[in-house]
mmCIF file with all atom_site columns, C-alpha atoms in Angstrom:
data_model
loop_
_atom_site.group_PDB
_atom_site.id
_atom_site.type_symbol
_atom_site.label_atom_id
_atom_site.label_alt_id
_atom_site.label_comp_id
_atom_site.label_asym_id
_atom_site.label_entity_id
_atom_site.label_seq_id
_atom_site.pdbx_PDB_ins_code
_atom_site.Cartn_x
_atom_site.Cartn_y
_atom_site.Cartn_z
_atom_site.occupancy
_atom_site.B_iso_or_equiv
_atom_site.pdbx_formal_charge
_atom_site.auth_seq_id
_atom_site.auth_comp_id
_atom_site.auth_asym_id
_atom_site.auth_atom_id
_atom_site.pdbx_PDB_model_num
ATOM 1   C CA . UNK A 1 1   ? 61.958 99.326  95.787  1.00 0.00 ? 29  UNK A CA 1
ATOM 2   C CA . UNK A 1 2   ? 59.578 97.540  93.700  1.00 0.00 ? 30  UNK A CA 1
ATOM 3   C CA . UNK A 1 3   ? 57.641 94.432  94.726  1.00 0.00 ? 31  UNK A CA 1
ATOM 4   C CA . UNK A 1 4   ? 60.145 91.462  93.303  1.00 0.00 ? 32  UNK A CA 1
ATOM 5   C CA . UNK A 1 5   ? 58.329 88.318  91.067  1.00 0.00 ? 33  UNK A CA 1
ATOM 6   C CA . UNK A 1 6   ? 60.269 85.892  92.414  1.00 0.00 ? 34  UNK A CA 1
ATOM 7   C CA . UNK A 1 7   ? 60.195 84.514  96.485  1.00 0.00 ? 35  UNK A CA 1
ATOM 8   C CA . UNK A 1 8   ? 62.931 82.327  97.815  1.00 0.00 ? 36  UNK A CA 1
ATOM 9   C CA . UNK A 1 9   ? 63.647 79.793  99.860  1.00 0.00 ? 37  UNK A CA 1
ATOM 10  C CA . UNK A 1 10  ? 67.348 79.468  100.904 1.00 0.00 ? 38  UNK A CA 1
ATOM 11  C CA . UNK A 1 11  ? 68.226 76.044  101.843 1.00 0.00 ? 39  UNK A CA 1
ATOM 12  C CA . UNK A 1 12  ? 71.745 74.135  103.153 1.00 0.00 ? 40  UNK A CA 1
ATOM 13  C CA . UNK A 1 13  ? 70.860 70.745  102.429 1.00 0.00 ? 41  UNK A CA 1
ATOM 14  C CA . UNK A 1 14  ? 67.681 69.515  104.005 1.00 0.00 ? 42  UNK A CA 1
ATOM 15  C CA . UNK A 1 15  ? 67.033 72.612  105.871 1.00 0.00 ? 43  UNK A CA 1
ATOM 16  C CA . UNK A 1 16  ? 65.771 76.024  105.267 1.00 0.00 ? 44  UNK A CA 1
ATOM 17  C CA . UNK A 1 17  ? 66.471 79.161  106.376 1.00 0.00 ? 45  UNK A CA 1
ATOM 18  C CA . UNK A 1 18  ? 63.673 81.212  108.513 1.00 0.00 ? 46  UNK A CA 1
ATOM 19  C CA . UNK A 1 19  ? 62.865 83.180  111.099 1.00 0.00 ? 47  UNK A CA 1
ATOM 20  C CA . UNK A 1 20  ? 62.749 80.959  115.025 1.00 0.00 ? 48  UNK A CA 1
ATOM 21  C CA . UNK A 1 21  ? 58.832 81.158  116.330 1.00 0.00 ? 49  UNK A CA 1
ATOM 22  C CA . UNK A 1 22  ? 57.515 82.507  113.339 1.00 0.00 ? 50  UNK A CA 1
ATOM 23  C CA . UNK A 1 23  ? 58.764 85.835  114.042 1.00 0.00 ? 51  UNK A CA 1
ATOM 24  C CA . UNK A 1 24  ? 58.046 89.297  112.457 1.00 0.00 ? 52  UNK A CA 1
ATOM 25  C CA . UNK A 1 25  ? 60.171 91.381  115.249 1.00 0.00 ? 53  UNK A CA 1
ATOM 26  C CA . UNK A 1 26  ? 63.197 93.446  115.096 1.00 0.00 ? 54  UNK A CA 1
ATOM 27  C CA . UNK A 1 27  ? 66.036 91.508  116.722 1.00 0.00 ? 55  UNK A CA 1
ATOM 28  C CA . UNK A 1 28  ? 63.550 87.992  115.876 1.00 0.00 ? 56  UNK A CA 1
ATOM 29  C CA . UNK A 1 29  ? 66.841 85.116  115.311 1.00 0.00 ? 57  UNK A CA 1
ATOM 30  C CA . UNK A 1 30  ? 66.718 83.725  111.861 1.00 0.00 ? 58  UNK A CA 1
ATOM 31  C CA . UNK A 1 31  ? 68.276 79.865  111.849 1.00 0.00 ? 59  UNK A CA 1
ATOM 32  C CA . UNK A 1 32  ? 67.916 76.682  109.978 1.00 0.00 ? 60  UNK A CA 1
ATOM 33  C CA . UNK A 1 33  ? 64.880 74.730  110.711 1.00 0.00 ? 61  UNK A CA 1
ATOM 34  C CA . UNK A 1 34  ? 63.044 71.585  108.430 1.00 0.00 ? 62  UNK A CA 1
ATOM 35  C CA . UNK A 1 35  ? 61.238 72.368  105.214 1.00 0.00 ? 63  UNK A CA 1
ATOM 36  C CA . UNK A 1 36  ? 57.339 72.974  106.034 1.00 0.00 ? 64  UNK A CA 1
ATOM 37  C CA . UNK A 1 37  ? 56.697 76.037  103.309 1.00 0.00 ? 65  UNK A CA 1
ATOM 38  C CA . UNK A 1 38  ? 55.349 78.678  106.187 1.00 0.00 ? 66  UNK A CA 1
ATOM 39  C CA . UNK A 1 39  ? 56.204 82.215  104.380 1.00 0.00 ? 67  UNK A CA 1
ATOM 40  C CA . UNK A 1 40  ? 58.688 82.621  107.508 1.00 0.00 ? 68  UNK A CA 1
ATOM 41  C CA . UNK A 1 41  ? 61.034 81.035  104.854 1.00 0.00 ? 69  UNK A CA 1
ATOM 42  C CA . UNK A 1 42  ? 60.810 82.676  102.219 1.00 0.00 ? 70  UNK A CA 1
ATOM 43  C CA . UNK A 1 43  ? 62.381 85.866  101.558 1.00 0.00 ? 71  UNK A CA 1
ATOM 44  C CA . UNK A 1 44  ? 62.589 88.261  99.068  1.00 0.00 ? 72  UNK A CA 1
ATOM 45  C CA . UNK A 1 45  ? 65.849 89.716  97.109  1.00 0.00 ? 73  UNK A CA 1
ATOM 46  C CA . UNK A 1 46  ? 66.201 93.494  96.978  1.00 0.00 ? 74  UNK A CA 1
ATOM 47  C CA . UNK A 1 47  ? 69.048 94.938  93.958  1.00 0.00 ? 75  UNK A CA 1
ATOM 48  C CA . UNK A 1 48  ? 69.586 98.185  96.167  1.00 0.00 ? 76  UNK A CA 1
ATOM 49  C CA . UNK A 1 49  ? 73.259 100.250 95.030  1.00 0.00 ? 77  UNK A CA 1
ATOM 50  C CA . UNK A 1 50  ? 74.915 97.218  93.888  1.00 0.00 ? 78  UNK A CA 1
ATOM 51  C CA . UNK A 1 51  ? 74.212 95.042  97.167  1.00 0.00 ? 79  UNK A CA 1
ATOM 52  C CA . UNK A 1 52  ? 71.493 92.451  97.549  1.00 0.00 ? 80  UNK A CA 1
ATOM 53  C CA . UNK A 1 53  ? 68.948 92.873  100.668 1.00 0.00 ? 81  UNK A CA 1
ATOM 54  C CA . UNK A 1 54  ? 67.100 89.519  101.476 1.00 0.00 ? 82  UNK A CA 1
ATOM 55  C CA . UNK A 1 55  ? 64.130 90.540  103.402 1.00 0.00 ? 83  UNK A CA 1
ATOM 56  C CA . UNK A 1 56  ? 61.913 87.966  105.140 1.00 0.00 ? 84  UNK A CA 1
ATOM 57  C CA . UNK A 1 57  ? 58.019 87.712  103.228 1.00 0.00 ? 85  UNK A CA 1
ATOM 58  C CA . UNK A 1 58  ? 56.508 87.024  106.871 1.00 0.00 ? 86  UNK A CA 1
ATOM 59  C CA . UNK A 1 59  ? 58.175 89.390  108.299 1.00 0.00 ? 87  UNK A CA 1
ATOM 60  C CA . UNK A 1 60  ? 59.541 92.197  105.918 1.00 0.00 ? 88  UNK A CA 1
ATOM 61  C CA . UNK A 1 61  ? 62.217 92.854  107.778 1.00 0.00 ? 89  UNK A CA 1
ATOM 62  C CA . UNK A 1 62  ? 66.289 92.522  106.095 1.00 0.00 ? 90  UNK A CA 1
ATOM 63  C CA . UNK A 1 63  ? 68.538 89.407  107.400 1.00 0.00 ? 91  UNK A CA 1
ATOM 64  C CA . UNK A 1 64  ? 71.082 91.101  109.872 1.00 0.00 ? 92  UNK A CA 1
ATOM 65  C CA . UNK A 1 65  ? 73.627 89.807  111.767 1.00 0.00 ? 93  UNK A CA 1
ATOM 66  C CA . UNK A 1 66  ? 77.333 89.433  113.591 1.00 0.00 ? 94  UNK A CA 1
ATOM 67  C CA . UNK A 1 67  ? 79.287 87.016  114.102 1.00 0.00 ? 95  UNK A CA 1
ATOM 68  C CA . UNK A 1 68  ? 76.885 85.524  117.303 1.00 0.00 ? 96  UNK A CA 1
ATOM 69  C CA . UNK A 1 69  ? 73.960 85.156  115.674 1.00 0.00 ? 97  UNK A CA 1
ATOM 70  C CA . UNK A 1 70  ? 71.640 85.772  112.947 1.00 0.00 ? 98  UNK A CA 1
ATOM 71  C CA . UNK A 1 71  ? 68.302 87.951  112.934 1.00 0.00 ? 99  UNK A CA 1
ATOM 72  C CA . UNK A 1 72  ? 65.977 90.120  111.242 1.00 0.00 ? 100 UNK A CA 1
ATOM 73  C CA . UNK A 1 73  ? 66.149 93.816  111.749 1.00 0.00 ? 101 UNK A CA 1
ATOM 74  C CA . UNK A 1 74  ? 65.542 97.046  109.510 1.00 0.00 ? 102 UNK A CA 1
ATOM 75  C CA . UNK A 1 75  ? 67.485 99.758  110.240 1.00 0.00 ? 103 UNK A CA 1
ATOM 76  C CA . UNK A 1 76  ? 69.628 100.004 107.304 1.00 0.00 ? 104 UNK A CA 1
ATOM 77  C CA . UNK A 1 77  ? 73.286 99.086  108.689 1.00 0.00 ? 105 UNK A CA 1
ATOM 78  C CA . UNK A 1 78  ? 76.814 97.754  106.640 1.00 0.00 ? 106 UNK A CA 1
ATOM 79  C CA . UNK A 1 79  ? 75.822 94.422  107.650 1.00 0.00 ? 107 UNK A CA 1
ATOM 80  C CA . UNK A 1 80  ? 72.253 94.557  105.592 1.00 0.00 ? 108 UNK A CA 1
ATOM 81  C CA . UNK A 1 81  ? 74.309 94.502  102.784 1.00 0.00 ? 109 UNK A CA 1
ATOM 82  C CA . UNK A 1 82  ? 75.465 91.203  101.024 1.00 0.00 ? 110 UNK A CA 1
ATOM 83  C CA . UNK A 1 83  ? 76.552 90.057  97.823  1.00 0.00 ? 111 UNK A CA 1
ATOM 84  C CA . UNK A 1 84  ? 76.355 86.790  96.415  1.00 0.00 ? 112 UNK A CA 1
ATOM 85  C CA . UNK A 1 85  ? 80.017 85.082  95.666  1.00 0.00 ? 113 UNK A CA 1
ATOM 86  C CA . UNK A 1 86  ? 78.842 81.991  92.996  1.00 0.00 ? 114 UNK A CA 1
ATOM 87  C CA . UNK A 1 87  ? 80.584 78.617  93.697  1.00 0.00 ? 115 UNK A CA 1
ATOM 88  C CA . UNK A 1 88  ? 81.738 75.908  90.969  1.00 0.00 ? 116 UNK A CA 1
ATOM 89  C CA . UNK A 1 89  ? 79.354 73.381  92.737  1.00 0.00 ? 117 UNK A CA 1
ATOM 90  C CA . UNK A 1 90  ? 76.065 75.753  91.827  1.00 0.00 ? 118 UNK A CA 1
ATOM 91  C CA . UNK A 1 91  ? 75.825 76.568  95.519  1.00 0.00 ? 119 UNK A CA 1
ATOM 92  C CA . UNK A 1 92  ? 76.307 80.427  97.388  1.00 0.00 ? 120 UNK A CA 1
ATOM 93  C CA . UNK A 1 93  ? 78.169 81.982  99.494  1.00 0.00 ? 121 UNK A CA 1
ATOM 94  C CA . UNK A 1 94  ? 76.375 84.963  101.210 1.00 0.00 ? 122 UNK A CA 1
ATOM 95  C CA . UNK A 1 95  ? 78.742 87.720  102.230 1.00 0.00 ? 123 UNK A CA 1
ATOM 96  C CA . UNK A 1 96  ? 77.328 90.833  104.578 1.00 0.00 ? 124 UNK A CA 1
ATOM 97  C CA . UNK A 1 97  ? 78.509 94.329  104.068 1.00 0.00 ? 125 UNK A CA 1
ATOM 98  C CA . UNK A 1 98  ? 81.462 93.540  106.856 1.00 0.00 ? 126 UNK A CA 1
ATOM 99  C CA . UNK A 1 99  ? 82.766 91.281  104.514 1.00 0.00 ? 127 UNK A CA 1
ATOM 100 C CA . UNK A 1 100 ? 81.758 87.852  106.804 1.00 0.00 ? 128 UNK A CA 1
ATOM 101 C CA . UNK A 1 101 ? 79.767 84.669  105.345 1.00 0.00 ? 129 UNK A CA 1
ATOM 102 C CA . UNK A 1 102 ? 76.401 83.326  106.684 1.00 0.00 ? 130 UNK A CA 1
ATOM 103 C CA . UNK A 1 103 ? 77.462 80.057  107.974 1.00 0.00 ? 131 UNK A CA 1
ATOM 104 C CA . UNK A 1 104 ? 75.869 77.703  110.510 1.00 0.00 ? 132 UNK A CA 1
ATOM 105 C CA . UNK A 1 105 ? 76.973 77.766  114.484 1.00 0.00 ? 133 UNK A CA 1
ATOM 106 C CA . UNK A 1 106 ? 79.179 75.508  115.187 1.00 0.00 ? 134 UNK A CA 1
ATOM 107 C CA . UNK A 1 107 ? 78.605 73.688  112.196 1.00 0.00 ? 135 UNK A CA 1
ATOM 108 C CA . UNK A 1 108 ? 75.686 71.602  112.844 1.00 0.00 ? 136 UNK A CA 1
ATOM 109 C CA . UNK A 1 109 ? 73.309 71.163  110.242 1.00 0.00 ? 137 UNK A CA 1
ATOM 110 C CA . UNK A 1 110 ? 69.828 70.527  111.845 1.00 0.00 ? 138 UNK A CA 1
ATOM 111 C CA . UNK A 1 111 ? 66.567 71.774  112.732 1.00 0.00 ? 139 UNK A CA 1
ATOM 112 C CA . UNK A 1 112 ? 67.089 74.483  115.269 1.00 0.00 ? 140 UNK A CA 1
ATOM 113 C CA . UNK A 1 113 ? 70.724 75.381  113.777 1.00 0.00 ? 141 UNK A CA 1
ATOM 114 C CA . UNK A 1 114 ? 71.747 78.279  114.946 1.00 0.00 ? 142 UNK A CA 1
ATOM 115 C CA . UNK A 1 115 ? 73.198 80.906  111.971 1.00 0.00 ? 143 UNK A CA 1
ATOM 116 C CA . UNK A 1 116 ? 76.241 83.682  112.371 1.00 0.00 ? 144 UNK A CA 1
ATOM 117 C CA . UNK A 1 117 ? 78.253 85.347  110.237 1.00 0.00 ? 145 UNK A CA 1
ATOM 118 C CA . UNK A 1 118 ? 82.011 84.515  110.402 1.00 0.00 ? 146 UNK A CA 1
ATOM 119 C CA . UNK A 1 119 ? 85.662 84.616  108.265 1.00 0.00 ? 147 UNK A CA 1
ATOM 120 C CA . UNK A 1 120 ? 85.751 82.484  104.855 1.00 0.00 ? 148 UNK A CA 1
ATOM 121 C CA . UNK A 1 121 ? 86.505 79.253  105.951 1.00 0.00 ? 149 UNK A CA 1
ATOM 122 C CA . UNK A 1 122 ? 86.051 77.095  102.758 1.00 0.00 ? 150 UNK A CA 1
ATOM 123 C CA . UNK A 1 123 ? 83.527 75.194  104.346 1.00 0.00 ? 151 UNK A CA 1
ATOM 124 C CA . UNK A 1 124 ? 80.575 73.045  103.040 1.00 0.00 ? 152 UNK A CA 1
ATOM 125 C CA . UNK A 1 125 ? 78.560 74.949  106.505 1.00 0.00 ? 153 UNK A CA 1
ATOM 126 C CA . UNK A 1 126 ? 79.234 77.977  104.230 1.00 0.00 ? 154 UNK A CA 1
ATOM 127 C CA . UNK A 1 127 ? 77.699 77.451  100.325 1.00 0.00 ? 155 UNK A CA 1
ATOM 128 C CA . UNK A 1 128 ? 73.618 78.042  100.140 1.00 0.00 ? 156 UNK A CA 1
ATOM 129 C CA . UNK A 1 129 ? 71.584 77.239  97.576  1.00 0.00 ? 157 UNK A CA 1
ATOM 130 C CA . UNK A 1 130 ? 68.613 79.658  96.287  1.00 0.00 ? 158 UNK A CA 1
ATOM 131 C CA . UNK A 1 131 ? 65.239 77.715  95.881  1.00 0.00 ? 159 UNK A CA 1
ATOM 132 C CA . UNK A 1 132 ? 62.598 80.264  93.527  1.00 0.00 ? 160 UNK A CA 1
ATOM 133 C CA . UNK A 1 133 ? 59.229 80.486  94.578  1.00 0.00 ? 161 UNK A CA 1
ATOM 134 C CA . UNK A 1 134 ? 55.943 82.193  92.904  1.00 0.00 ? 162 UNK A CA 1
ATOM 135 C CA . UNK A 1 135 ? 54.416 85.281  94.331  1.00 0.00 ? 163 UNK A CA 1
ATOM 136 C CA . UNK A 1 136 ? 51.275 86.272  93.489  1.00 0.00 ? 164 UNK A CA 1
#
């Protein structure tokens, strides 16, 4: 994989996806937090064999998850192979290799909220916005 030239922030309303506690180990949980510009809130997107890998800039680990939590890892699980569904309102649904949608656990979009992968619900909590950040 070549180094991408853009970093991305992934947000829901005013909250940004990031690793909790700026952790960089495998298994560290990814959730929502207020935007502060830290590198643990920025992600590289890699296209690999028709799928997108979402890689945290800080930890250099890949977004992965279950119906219980979203975390970073690098073990080449099917769940790490993401694809995007573009919505008419300018948002994006993030769908993992198991066909589950990135969602906010319990539907509360507050700083510190936990994320999960869940079946498609049509809820706004499964709609995300990507914001480009330059990388140098």
